[in-house]
Coordinates of C-alpha atoms in Angstrom, one line a residue:
Chain A
M378 CA 98.9 -32.1 17.4
R379 CA 101.6 -32.6 14.9
F380 CA 100.4 -32.9 11.4
S381 CA 103.5 -33.2 9.4
K382 CA 104.5 -36.5 10.6
G383 CA 103.2 -40.1 10.4
D384 CA 102.3 -41.8 13.6
E385 CA 105.0 -44.3 13.2
S386 CA 108.0 -41.9 13.2
E387 CA 106.4 -39.9 16.0
A388 CA 106.3 -43.0 18.2
E389 CA 109.9 -43.6 17.5
F390 CA 111.0 -40.1 18.3
S391 CA 109.1 -40.0 21.6
S392 CA 111.0 -43.0 22.9
P393 CA 113.9 -42.4 25.3
P394 CA 117.2 -41.3 23.8
L395 CA 118.5 -43.9 21.4
Q396 CA 121.7 -45.8 21.8
Q397 CA 124.3 -45.4 19.1
E398 CA 123.8 -48.8 17.5
E399 CA 120.1 -48.4 17.6
S400 CA 120.2 -45.1 15.9
I401 CA 122.3 -46.4 13.1
Q402 CA 119.9 -49.3 12.8
F403 CA 117.0 -46.9 12.7
V404 CA 118.6 -45.0 9.8
R405 CA 119.3 -48.2 7.9
G406 CA 115.7 -49.2 8.4
V407 CA 116.2 -52.5 10.1
S408 CA 113.6 -53.7 12.5
M409 CA 114.4 -53.5 16.2
A410 CA 113.3 -57.1 16.7
Q411 CA 116.4 -58.6 15.1
P412 CA 119.3 -58.0 17.4
E413 CA 121.9 -60.1 15.5
K414 CA 121.2 -58.3 12.4
I415 CA 121.5 -54.9 14.1
I416 CA 125.0 -55.7 15.1
S417 CA 126.1 -56.9 11.7
T418 CA 124.5 -53.9 9.9
A419 CA 126.1 -51.5 12.4
A420 CA 129.4 -53.1 11.7
N421 CA 129.0 -52.8 8.0
Y422 CA 128.1 -49.2 8.4
R423 CA 131.3 -48.5 10.1
V424 CA 133.3 -50.3 7.5
N425 CA 131.6 -48.5 4.7
V426 CA 132.0 -45.0 6.0
K427 CA 135.6 -44.0 6.0
K428 CA 136.6 -40.6 7.3
R429 CA 137.1 -38.3 4.3
K430 CA 138.5 -34.8 4.1
T431 CA 135.7 -32.4 3.4
L432 CA 135.3 -28.7 2.9
I433 CA 132.2 -28.6 5.1
T434 CA 132.9 -29.1 8.8
P435 CA 130.4 -29.0 11.6
K436 CA 131.6 -25.5 12.2
N437 CA 130.8 -24.0 8.8
A438 CA 128.0 -26.4 8.0
P439 CA 125.1 -24.1 9.2
Y440 CA 126.3 -21.3 6.8
F441 CA 126.5 -23.8 4.0
F442 CA 122.9 -25.0 4.7
I443 CA 121.4 -21.6 5.1
G444 CA 123.4 -19.9 2.4
P445 CA 121.2 -20.5 -0.7
S446 CA 118.0 -19.4 1.1
L447 CA 119.7 -16.4 2.6
I448 CA 121.2 -15.2 -0.7
L449 CA 117.8 -15.7 -2.4
I450 CA 115.9 -13.8 0.3
I451 CA 118.4 -10.9 0.3
I452 CA 118.2 -10.6 -3.5
F453 CA 114.5 -11.3 -4.1
T454 CA 112.8 -10.1 -0.9
I455 CA 115.0 -7.7 1.2
Y456 CA 116.3 -5.7 -1.8
P457 CA 112.9 -5.3 -3.4
V458 CA 111.3 -4.3 -0.1
I459 CA 113.8 -1.5 0.4
S460 CA 113.9 -0.6 -3.3
S461 CA 110.1 -0.3 -3.4
F462 CA 110.2 2.0 -0.4
I463 CA 112.6 4.3 -2.2
L464 CA 110.5 4.1 -5.4
S465 CA 107.4 5.3 -3.5
F466 CA 109.1 8.7 -3.2
Q467 CA 110.1 8.8 -6.8
E468 CA 108.5 9.5 -10.1
V469 CA 109.6 7.0 -12.8
R470 CA 109.6 8.1 -16.5
G471 CA 111.2 5.4 -18.6
A472 CA 114.7 4.9 -17.2
E473 CA 114.6 8.3 -15.4
K474 CA 113.8 8.5 -11.7
T475 CA 113.3 11.8 -9.9
F476 CA 112.7 12.3 -6.2
V477 CA 109.3 13.9 -5.6
G478 CA 109.1 13.6 -1.8
F479 CA 105.6 12.7 -0.5
A480 CA 103.9 13.6 -3.8
N481 CA 102.8 10.0 -4.6
Y482 CA 101.3 9.7 -1.1
T483 CA 99.5 13.1 -1.3
R484 CA 98.2 12.1 -4.7
L485 CA 96.9 8.8 -3.2
F486 CA 94.9 10.7 -0.6
H487 CA 93.1 12.6 -3.3
D488 CA 92.6 9.7 -5.6
P489 CA 88.9 8.6 -5.6
V490 CA 89.7 5.2 -7.2
F491 CA 92.2 4.4 -4.4
Y492 CA 89.6 5.3 -1.7
K493 CA 87.1 3.2 -3.6
S494 CA 89.5 0.2 -3.7
L495 CA 90.2 0.6 0.0
L496 CA 86.5 0.7 0.8
N497 CA 85.7 -2.2 -1.4
T498 CA 88.4 -4.3 0.1
F499 CA 87.1 -3.6 3.6
E500 CA 83.4 -4.2 2.7
I501 CA 84.3 -7.6 1.2
L502 CA 86.4 -8.3 4.3
I503 CA 83.7 -7.5 6.8
V504 CA 81.0 -9.4 5.0
Q505 CA 82.9 -12.4 3.6
V506 CA 85.2 -13.5 6.5
P507 CA 82.4 -13.9 9.1
I508 CA 80.1 -15.7 6.8
M509 CA 82.8 -18.0 5.6
L510 CA 84.1 -18.8 9.1
F511 CA 80.6 -19.4 10.4
I512 CA 79.8 -21.9 7.7
S513 CA 83.3 -23.5 8.1
L514 CA 82.7 -23.9 11.9
L515 CA 79.2 -25.3 11.3
I516 CA 80.5 -27.9 8.9
A517 CA 83.4 -28.8 11.1
V518 CA 81.2 -29.3 14.2
G519 CA 78.8 -31.4 12.1
L520 CA 81.6 -33.5 10.8
H521 CA 83.2 -33.9 14.1
S522 CA 80.1 -35.2 15.8
S523 CA 80.2 -38.9 16.5
I524 CA 77.0 -39.7 14.6
V525 CA 78.4 -38.7 11.2
R526 CA 80.1 -41.5 9.1
F527 CA 82.1 -41.3 5.9
K528 CA 84.1 -38.4 7.5
A529 CA 87.0 -38.9 5.1
F530 CA 84.7 -38.6 2.1
F531 CA 83.2 -35.3 3.4
R532 CA 86.5 -33.9 4.3
I533 CA 88.0 -34.5 0.8
A534 CA 84.8 -33.2 -0.9
Y535 CA 84.8 -30.0 1.1
F536 CA 88.5 -29.4 0.7
M537 CA 88.5 -29.9 -3.1
P538 CA 87.7 -26.2 -4.0
A539 CA 90.8 -25.1 -2.0
I540 CA 93.2 -26.9 -4.4
T541 CA 91.9 -25.4 -7.7
A542 CA 93.6 -22.4 -9.2
L543 CA 91.7 -19.3 -8.3
V544 CA 91.8 -18.4 -12.0
A545 CA 90.0 -21.6 -13.0
A546 CA 87.5 -21.2 -10.2
S547 CA 86.8 -17.6 -11.1
I548 CA 86.4 -18.5 -14.8
V549 CA 83.9 -21.3 -14.0
F550 CA 81.9 -19.0 -11.8
M551 CA 82.1 -16.2 -14.4
I552 CA 80.3 -18.6 -16.8
L553 CA 77.9 -19.9 -14.1
L554 CA 77.0 -16.3 -13.1
D555 CA 76.4 -15.1 -16.7
E556 CA 73.4 -12.8 -16.6
H557 CA 71.5 -14.2 -19.7
F558 CA 72.7 -17.8 -20.1
G559 CA 74.3 -18.7 -16.8
L560 CA 73.3 -21.8 -14.9
I561 CA 72.6 -19.9 -11.6
N562 CA 70.1 -17.5 -13.1
Y563 CA 68.5 -20.5 -14.9
L564 CA 68.1 -22.2 -11.5
L565 CA 66.7 -19.0 -10.0
S566 CA 64.2 -18.8 -12.9
L567 CA 63.1 -22.4 -12.1
M568 CA 62.2 -21.1 -8.7
G569 CA 60.2 -18.3 -10.3
L570 CA 62.8 -15.6 -9.4
E571 CA 64.0 -12.7 -11.6
P572 CA 67.5 -13.0 -13.2
I573 CA 70.2 -11.2 -11.2
H574 CA 72.7 -8.9 -12.8
W575 CA 75.6 -10.8 -11.1
L576 CA 78.5 -9.2 -12.9
T577 CA 77.1 -6.0 -14.2
S578 CA 75.5 -4.4 -11.2
P579 CA 77.9 -2.8 -8.7
F580 CA 76.2 -4.5 -5.7
W581 CA 75.9 -8.0 -7.2
A582 CA 79.4 -7.8 -8.6
K583 CA 80.7 -7.6 -5.0
V584 CA 78.4 -10.4 -4.0
S585 CA 79.8 -12.5 -6.9
V586 CA 83.3 -11.9 -5.6
I587 CA 82.2 -12.9 -2.2
V588 CA 80.5 -16.1 -3.5
V589 CA 83.6 -17.2 -5.3
M590 CA 85.8 -16.5 -2.3
T591 CA 83.5 -18.4 0.0
W592 CA 83.2 -21.3 -2.3
R593 CA 87.0 -21.6 -2.6
W594 CA 88.0 -21.1 1.1
T595 CA 85.2 -22.5 3.3
G596 CA 86.5 -26.1 3.1
Y597 CA 90.0 -25.0 3.8
N598 CA 89.0 -23.2 7.0
M599 CA 86.7 -26.2 7.9
V600 CA 89.7 -28.5 7.8
I601 CA 91.6 -26.2 10.1
F602 CA 88.7 -26.0 12.5
L603 CA 88.3 -29.8 12.3
A604 CA 91.9 -30.3 13.3
G605 CA 91.3 -27.9 16.2
L606 CA 88.3 -29.8 17.4
Q607 CA 90.1 -33.0 17.3
A608 CA 92.8 -31.5 19.5
I609 CA 90.4 -30.8 22.3
P610 CA 90.8 -33.4 25.1
K611 CA 87.8 -35.7 25.3
E612 CA 88.0 -35.7 29.1
L613 CA 86.7 -32.2 29.2
Y614 CA 83.5 -33.3 27.6
E615 CA 83.3 -36.4 29.8
A616 CA 83.7 -34.3 32.9
A617 CA 81.1 -31.9 31.8
S618 CA 78.6 -34.7 31.0
I619 CA 79.1 -36.1 34.4
D620 CA 78.3 -32.7 35.9
G621 CA 75.1 -32.6 33.8
A622 CA 76.0 -29.9 31.3
S623 CA 73.9 -30.1 28.1
K624 CA 75.4 -30.4 24.6
V625 CA 74.7 -26.8 23.9
K626 CA 76.2 -25.7 27.1
Q627 CA 79.3 -27.8 26.4
F628 CA 79.6 -26.3 23.0
F629 CA 79.7 -22.7 24.4
L630 CA 81.7 -23.5 27.5
I631 CA 84.2 -26.0 26.2
T632 CA 84.4 -26.0 22.4
I633 CA 84.4 -22.3 21.7
P634 CA 87.0 -21.4 24.3
Q635 CA 89.2 -24.3 23.4
L636 CA 89.0 -23.4 19.7
K637 CA 90.0 -19.8 20.3
P638 CA 93.6 -20.0 19.1
V639 CA 92.5 -21.8 15.9
F640 CA 89.8 -19.3 15.4
I641 CA 92.2 -16.4 15.7
F642 CA 94.5 -18.1 13.3
T643 CA 91.8 -18.4 10.7
V644 CA 90.7 -14.8 11.2
V645 CA 94.2 -13.5 10.8
M646 CA 94.9 -15.6 7.7
S647 CA 91.5 -14.7 6.0
T648 CA 92.0 -11.1 6.8
I649 CA 95.5 -11.0 5.2
G650 CA 94.2 -13.1 2.3
T651 CA 91.3 -10.7 1.6
L652 CA 93.5 -7.6 1.8
Q653 CA 95.6 -9.1 -1.0
L654 CA 92.6 -10.0 -3.1
F655 CA 93.4 -10.1 -6.8
D656 CA 92.6 -13.1 -8.9
E657 CA 88.8 -13.2 -8.4
P658 CA 88.0 -9.6 -9.3
F659 CA 90.7 -9.6 -12.1
I660 CA 88.9 -12.5 -13.8
L661 CA 85.3 -11.9 -12.8
T662 CA 84.9 -8.2 -13.3
Q663 CA 88.2 -6.5 -14.0
G664 CA 87.4 -4.3 -11.1
G665 CA 84.2 -3.1 -12.6
P666 CA 81.4 -2.1 -12.9
N667 CA 82.3 1.5 -12.1
S668 CA 85.2 0.3 -9.8
A669 CA 82.8 -1.6 -7.6
T670 CA 85.2 -4.5 -7.3
M671 CA 88.4 -2.7 -7.6
T672 CA 90.7 -4.0 -4.8
I673 CA 94.0 -2.6 -3.5
T674 CA 96.1 -5.2 -5.3
L675 CA 94.1 -4.9 -8.5
Y676 CA 94.6 -1.1 -8.5
L677 CA 98.3 -1.6 -7.8
Y678 CA 98.6 -4.0 -10.7
E679 CA 96.8 -1.6 -13.0
T680 CA 98.8 1.5 -12.1
G681 CA 102.1 -0.5 -12.2
F682 CA 101.7 -2.7 -15.2
K683 CA 99.0 -1.1 -17.3
Y684 CA 100.1 2.6 -16.9
F685 CA 103.6 1.9 -15.7
E686 CA 103.5 4.4 -12.9
F687 CA 106.0 2.6 -10.8
G688 CA 106.4 5.2 -8.1
Y689 CA 102.7 5.7 -7.6
A690 CA 102.2 1.9 -7.5
S691 CA 104.9 1.5 -4.9
A692 CA 103.1 4.0 -2.7
I693 CA 100.0 1.9 -3.0
A694 CA 102.0 -1.1 -2.0
Y695 CA 103.4 0.6 1.0
I696 CA 100.0 1.7 2.2
L697 CA 99.0 -1.9 1.9
V698 CA 102.0 -2.9 4.1
I699 CA 101.0 -0.4 6.7
I700 CA 97.4 -1.6 6.7
I701 CA 98.4 -5.2 7.1
A702 CA 101.0 -4.4 9.8
V703 CA 98.4 -2.4 11.8
I704 CA 95.7 -5.1 11.5
S705 CA 98.2 -7.9 12.4
W706 CA 99.4 -5.8 15.4
I707 CA 95.8 -5.2 16.6
Q708 CA 95.0 -8.9 16.2
M709 CA 98.2 -10.0 18.0
K710 CA 97.5 -7.5 20.8
W711 CA 93.9 -8.8 21.0
V712 CA 95.3 -12.4 21.3
G713 CA 97.8 -11.2 24.0
D714 CA 95.1 -9.4 26.0
L715 CA 92.8 -12.4 25.9
E716 CA 95.5 -14.7 27.1
E717 CA 96.5 -12.7 30.1
Chain B
M54 CA 60.3 -40.8 21.3
K55 CA 63.9 -39.9 21.9
S56 CA 65.2 -42.3 19.2
T57 CA 62.9 -40.9 16.5
K58 CA 64.1 -37.4 17.3
N59 CA 67.7 -38.7 17.0
I60 CA 67.1 -40.3 13.7
S61 CA 65.4 -37.2 12.2
S62 CA 68.3 -34.9 13.4
K63 CA 70.7 -37.4 11.9
I64 CA 68.9 -37.2 8.6
W65 CA 69.0 -33.4 8.8
I66 CA 72.8 -33.4 9.4
Y67 CA 73.4 -35.7 6.4
V68 CA 71.1 -33.7 4.1
L69 CA 72.8 -30.4 5.0
L70 CA 76.3 -32.0 4.7
L71 CA 75.4 -33.4 1.3
V72 CA 74.0 -30.1 0.0
G73 CA 77.4 -28.6 0.9
V74 CA 79.2 -31.4 -0.9
V75 CA 77.1 -30.8 -4.0
I76 CA 77.9 -27.1 -3.9
S77 CA 81.6 -27.9 -3.5
I78 CA 81.9 -30.5 -6.2
A79 CA 79.3 -29.6 -8.8
P80 CA 81.3 -26.9 -10.4
F81 CA 84.1 -29.4 -11.1
Y82 CA 81.7 -31.8 -12.8
W83 CA 80.2 -29.0 -14.8
M84 CA 83.7 -27.8 -15.8
I85 CA 84.7 -31.2 -17.0
V86 CA 81.5 -31.7 -19.0
G87 CA 81.9 -28.2 -20.4
S88 CA 85.3 -29.1 -21.8
T89 CA 83.6 -31.7 -24.1
L90 CA 80.9 -29.3 -25.4
K91 CA 80.8 -26.7 -28.1
S92 CA 81.1 -23.1 -27.0
G93 CA 77.4 -22.4 -27.5
E94 CA 76.3 -25.6 -25.8
I95 CA 77.9 -24.5 -22.5
F96 CA 75.1 -21.9 -22.2
H97 CA 72.4 -24.3 -23.2
V98 CA 69.1 -24.0 -21.3
P99 CA 68.4 -26.4 -19.7
P100 CA 72.1 -27.1 -19.0
K101 CA 73.7 -30.2 -20.6
I102 CA 74.7 -32.6 -17.9
L103 CA 76.2 -35.3 -20.0
P104 CA 79.6 -35.0 -21.8
G105 CA 79.4 -34.1 -25.5
D106 CA 81.8 -35.1 -28.3
H107 CA 83.6 -31.8 -28.7
L108 CA 86.7 -32.6 -26.6
A109 CA 89.0 -33.2 -29.6
E110 CA 87.7 -30.1 -31.4
N111 CA 88.3 -27.9 -28.3
F112 CA 91.8 -29.3 -27.9
R113 CA 92.5 -28.5 -31.6
S114 CA 91.3 -25.0 -31.4
F115 CA 93.0 -24.3 -28.1
N116 CA 96.2 -25.7 -29.6
D117 CA 95.8 -23.5 -32.7
S118 CA 95.3 -20.3 -30.7
L119 CA 97.8 -20.8 -27.9
G120 CA 99.7 -24.1 -28.3
I121 CA 98.2 -26.2 -25.5
V122 CA 101.0 -28.8 -25.3
K123 CA 103.6 -26.1 -24.8
I124 CA 101.6 -24.3 -22.2
F125 CA 100.9 -27.5 -20.2
W126 CA 104.6 -28.3 -20.4
N127 CA 105.6 -24.8 -19.2
S128 CA 103.3 -25.1 -16.2
L129 CA 104.5 -28.6 -15.4
F130 CA 108.2 -27.8 -15.9
I131 CA 108.1 -24.6 -13.8
A132 CA 106.1 -26.3 -11.0
V133 CA 108.3 -29.4 -10.9
V134 CA 111.7 -27.7 -11.0
F135 CA 110.5 -25.1 -8.5
T136 CA 109.2 -27.7 -6.1
V137 CA 112.4 -29.8 -6.2
L138 CA 114.7 -26.9 -5.8
S139 CA 112.6 -25.1 -3.2
T140 CA 112.1 -28.2 -1.1
L141 CA 115.8 -28.8 -1.1
I142 CA 116.8 -25.2 -0.3
C143 CA 114.2 -24.7 2.4
S144 CA 114.9 -28.0 4.1
M145 CA 118.6 -27.1 4.2
A146 CA 117.7 -23.8 5.8
G147 CA 115.3 -25.5 8.2
Y148 CA 118.0 -28.0 9.2
A149 CA 120.4 -25.2 10.0
F150 CA 117.9 -23.4 12.2
A151 CA 116.8 -26.6 13.9
K152 CA 120.1 -28.3 14.6
F153 CA 122.9 -25.7 14.7
R154 CA 123.9 -22.8 16.8
F155 CA 125.7 -20.2 14.9
R156 CA 126.3 -16.5 14.8
G157 CA 123.5 -14.5 13.4
R158 CA 121.0 -17.3 13.8
N159 CA 118.4 -15.4 15.6
L160 CA 118.7 -12.3 13.4
I161 CA 118.4 -14.4 10.2
F162 CA 115.4 -16.3 11.6
F163 CA 113.8 -13.0 12.6
V164 CA 114.2 -11.7 9.1
I165 CA 112.7 -14.8 7.6
L166 CA 109.7 -14.5 9.9
C167 CA 109.3 -10.9 8.9
S168 CA 109.3 -11.8 5.2
L169 CA 106.5 -14.2 6.0
M170 CA 104.3 -11.3 6.9
I171 CA 105.3 -8.9 4.1
P172 CA 102.7 -8.8 1.4
Y173 CA 104.1 -10.0 -1.9
Q174 CA 102.7 -7.0 -3.7
V175 CA 105.5 -4.8 -2.3
T176 CA 108.1 -6.7 -4.2
L177 CA 106.3 -6.9 -7.5
I178 CA 107.6 -3.6 -9.1
P179 CA 111.3 -3.8 -8.0
L180 CA 111.3 -7.5 -9.0
F181 CA 109.9 -6.6 -12.4
E182 CA 112.5 -3.9 -12.8
M183 CA 115.1 -6.4 -11.8
M184 CA 113.9 -9.0 -14.4
V185 CA 114.0 -6.3 -17.1
S186 CA 117.5 -5.3 -16.2
F187 CA 118.6 -9.0 -16.2
N188 CA 116.8 -9.4 -19.5
W189 CA 114.8 -12.2 -17.9
L190 CA 111.3 -11.4 -19.1
N191 CA 109.7 -14.5 -20.6
T192 CA 112.1 -16.9 -19.0
Y193 CA 111.6 -19.8 -16.7
Q194 CA 114.1 -18.5 -14.2
A195 CA 112.1 -15.3 -13.8
I196 CA 109.2 -17.4 -12.5
I197 CA 111.2 -19.9 -10.5
L198 CA 113.9 -17.9 -8.7
P199 CA 112.2 -15.1 -6.8
S200 CA 110.0 -17.4 -4.7
L201 CA 112.4 -20.3 -4.2
A202 CA 113.3 -19.5 -0.6
S203 CA 109.8 -19.8 0.8
P204 CA 109.7 -18.6 4.4
F205 CA 106.7 -20.8 5.1
A206 CA 108.5 -24.0 3.9
I207 CA 111.7 -23.0 5.9
Y208 CA 109.5 -22.6 9.0
L209 CA 107.7 -25.9 8.4
M210 CA 111.0 -27.8 7.9
R211 CA 112.5 -26.2 11.0
Q212 CA 109.6 -27.3 13.1
N213 CA 109.8 -30.9 11.9
M214 CA 113.6 -31.2 12.1
K215 CA 113.6 -30.1 15.7
A216 CA 112.0 -33.4 16.5
V217 CA 114.9 -35.4 15.0
P218 CA 117.0 -36.6 18.0
D219 CA 120.5 -35.0 18.2
S220 CA 121.9 -38.4 19.1
L221 CA 121.1 -39.5 15.6
I222 CA 123.3 -36.8 14.1
E223 CA 126.0 -37.3 16.7
A224 CA 126.2 -41.0 16.0
S225 CA 126.6 -40.4 12.3
R226 CA 129.4 -37.9 13.0
V227 CA 131.1 -40.4 15.2
D228 CA 130.9 -42.9 12.4
G229 CA 132.7 -40.4 10.2
A230 CA 129.8 -39.3 7.9
G231 CA 130.3 -35.8 6.5
E232 CA 127.8 -33.0 7.2
V233 CA 126.3 -33.1 3.7
R234 CA 126.1 -36.8 3.8
I235 CA 124.3 -36.7 7.2
F236 CA 121.8 -34.3 5.8
F237 CA 120.9 -36.3 2.7
T238 CA 121.1 -39.9 4.1
V239 CA 120.1 -39.4 7.8
I240 CA 118.0 -36.3 8.1
L241 CA 116.0 -36.1 4.9
P242 CA 114.7 -39.7 5.0
V243 CA 113.6 -39.2 8.6
V244 CA 111.5 -36.1 7.8
R245 CA 110.0 -37.6 4.7
P246 CA 106.3 -36.8 5.7
A247 CA 107.2 -33.1 6.2
L248 CA 109.1 -33.1 2.9
A249 CA 106.0 -34.4 1.2
A250 CA 103.8 -31.8 2.9
A251 CA 106.1 -28.9 2.0
S252 CA 106.6 -30.0 -1.6
I253 CA 102.9 -30.4 -2.2
F254 CA 102.3 -27.0 -0.8
L255 CA 105.0 -25.5 -2.9
F256 CA 103.8 -27.3 -6.1
M257 CA 100.3 -26.2 -5.6
S258 CA 101.2 -22.5 -5.0
Q259 CA 103.4 -22.4 -8.1
W260 CA 101.0 -24.4 -10.3
N261 CA 98.1 -22.0 -9.4
S262 CA 100.0 -18.7 -9.3
L263 CA 98.7 -16.0 -11.6
I264 CA 100.0 -12.5 -10.8
W265 CA 103.8 -12.9 -11.1
P266 CA 103.7 -15.0 -14.3
L267 CA 101.1 -12.6 -15.7
I268 CA 103.6 -9.8 -15.2
T269 CA 106.8 -11.5 -16.4
L270 CA 105.4 -13.6 -19.3
N271 CA 104.1 -11.9 -22.4
S272 CA 105.0 -14.2 -25.2
K273 CA 102.5 -16.9 -25.9
E274 CA 105.1 -19.7 -26.0
M275 CA 106.0 -19.0 -22.4
F276 CA 102.5 -18.8 -20.9
T277 CA 101.6 -21.0 -18.0
L278 CA 98.1 -22.4 -17.7
P279 CA 96.7 -19.6 -15.4
V280 CA 98.2 -16.9 -17.7
A281 CA 96.8 -18.6 -20.8
L282 CA 93.4 -18.9 -19.2
S283 CA 93.3 -15.2 -18.3
S284 CA 94.4 -14.3 -21.9
L285 CA 91.6 -16.5 -23.3
I286 CA 89.1 -14.6 -21.2
G287 CA 90.5 -11.3 -22.4
M288 CA 89.9 -12.1 -26.1
A289 CA 87.2 -10.3 -28.0
R290 CA 85.2 -13.4 -28.7
I291 CA 85.6 -15.9 -25.9
D292 CA 85.5 -19.5 -27.0
Y293 CA 84.0 -21.1 -23.9
G294 CA 84.7 -24.7 -25.0
Q295 CA 88.4 -23.8 -25.1
V296 CA 88.2 -22.0 -21.8
M297 CA 86.5 -25.0 -20.1
L298 CA 89.1 -27.3 -21.5
G299 CA 91.8 -25.0 -20.1
T300 CA 90.3 -24.9 -16.6
T301 CA 89.9 -28.6 -16.6
L302 CA 93.5 -29.1 -17.6
S303 CA 94.7 -26.8 -14.9
T304 CA 92.6 -28.6 -12.3
I305 CA 92.9 -32.3 -13.2
P306 CA 96.6 -32.8 -12.4
I307 CA 96.4 -31.2 -9.0
M308 CA 93.1 -33.0 -8.3
I309 CA 94.8 -36.4 -9.0
I310 CA 97.8 -35.5 -6.7
F311 CA 95.3 -34.4 -4.1
L312 CA 93.2 -37.6 -4.2
L313 CA 96.4 -39.7 -4.0
M314 CA 98.1 -37.8 -1.2
Q315 CA 95.3 -35.9 0.6
K316 CA 96.7 -36.5 4.0
H317 CA 100.0 -34.8 3.2
F318 CA 98.1 -32.2 1.3
I319 CA 96.1 -31.1 4.3
S320 CA 99.1 -31.3 6.6
G321 CA 101.1 -29.1 4.2
I322 CA 98.5 -26.5 4.2
L323 CA 97.7 -26.6 7.9
G324 CA 101.4 -25.9 8.5
G325 CA 101.8 -24.5 12.0
S326 CA 98.1 -23.5 12.4
V327 CA 97.2 -25.9 15.2
K328 CA 99.6 -26.2 18.0
E329 CA 99.9 -28.9 20.5

């Protein structure tokens, strides 16, 4: 499936190689059904375009096209990545930098808040990603079934949270989850339940972060699953029906295996996203209560930009790089093994 | 017998789907209503579900504390300039990768793919030091420049430009069009849907971004909407009417773009996730 292209242009590209005249006509947007006009436009085109001397030749053109991106990437990505690696072995005091060897890293391994932030991040990851992906898959399968109508409406409605700023979403939920006056505790009280200390108890603060993440990303993953479901060839199901396989059996024997690549993609993306979690705890709880929602990125932000310990913060950043690299590697290997 | 079972399962599916829709959308409705209420009314029990008459008042107090028009303008200016420049630069790079063979191509492409996987947190501190040494704190360029060359957008454009037939480019060359002219008048119009998808993705990520603007902007006049919102939340006495107006303002523009162009929106975000 190709998403980034309209059906119209796709059809035109898949047709056999175009003749020269036709391609010009295509560019100028003249319909193929008018041969005389094609010839005249093609002629005009030739008259209009005179050969001019130019600095950019087919030979140096690729460097011209890639130049701006490459320069920006070197300055704003490659240099910082290297610089941050060096920084992680330094102590920064104002303008002064001194090499301290592995001191930042040894300090990290004795830092209870860092351990807490690692543990929190993984707890959230292990609980949130499976719940969210399960709900996403459920909605996607429901929406994909032939009996449901108004699919476009549902898709738009479910996708809506994914476009809002995380800050805005977190603030709205912060107010909704307010212990004393929030709407959610009010609804719970209508059902005769006790109010929950959403943002002030260590356990529920984590739940709150998970709730906001799930609200925001479920529709996003649902759309990816839906695209995956639509890409499964219908003949597979037809053949299975003829062979007498039940709907449930079809789901487990056709849908799930066919969806595997999409599924792995969503797992990898959600994992990396969760490891970089920042906006939600920053707004909802500022990492509290008692560091219960401190995440790696939030801790990095605090050490770097609240206490200005640049060397130490860079060490945190590099640990995050290593974790993401290892997890990505495991997941890739897992994909590879499955495909063999 | 079978048909009644079908009808009841159909009703169940719709009920569950609609519950999901309510959960997805209700916070938006409540947020918009909240922007028209007094700070205290937002916590009214039972909750107010109809708009109040406090919108103008919230606007005025927001404007008094942070300069709402300037903040909205900052967000819009940064997001639009960023989107235009980034779409241009990334589609140029994508074109080079898709249609040219040149020395170093594989190496450069490998580097770009790698930078797609590197967490942005690693670059934060050196970038901040860089901005300090350029004296760029509180400037538009500090927000716009570092993320202009988006590896994701480059990849997206490359994938789409590969589908453009070489004969089209050859024909234009034979006709004497220069390389730059070919790019702007032949290639870009053909990949318009991909351009739309990439630019929507870039606009959204910039419009919503918090951490980098939070680090580089510390004067109120330069705040973007997300930074302004986080500063409102940090105040000793939070004026929830203002806050709700702020969240509404940061959501409405992107919501309108989304509703108008949702097809491109979704394809921009799907990127290369689902392969043929």
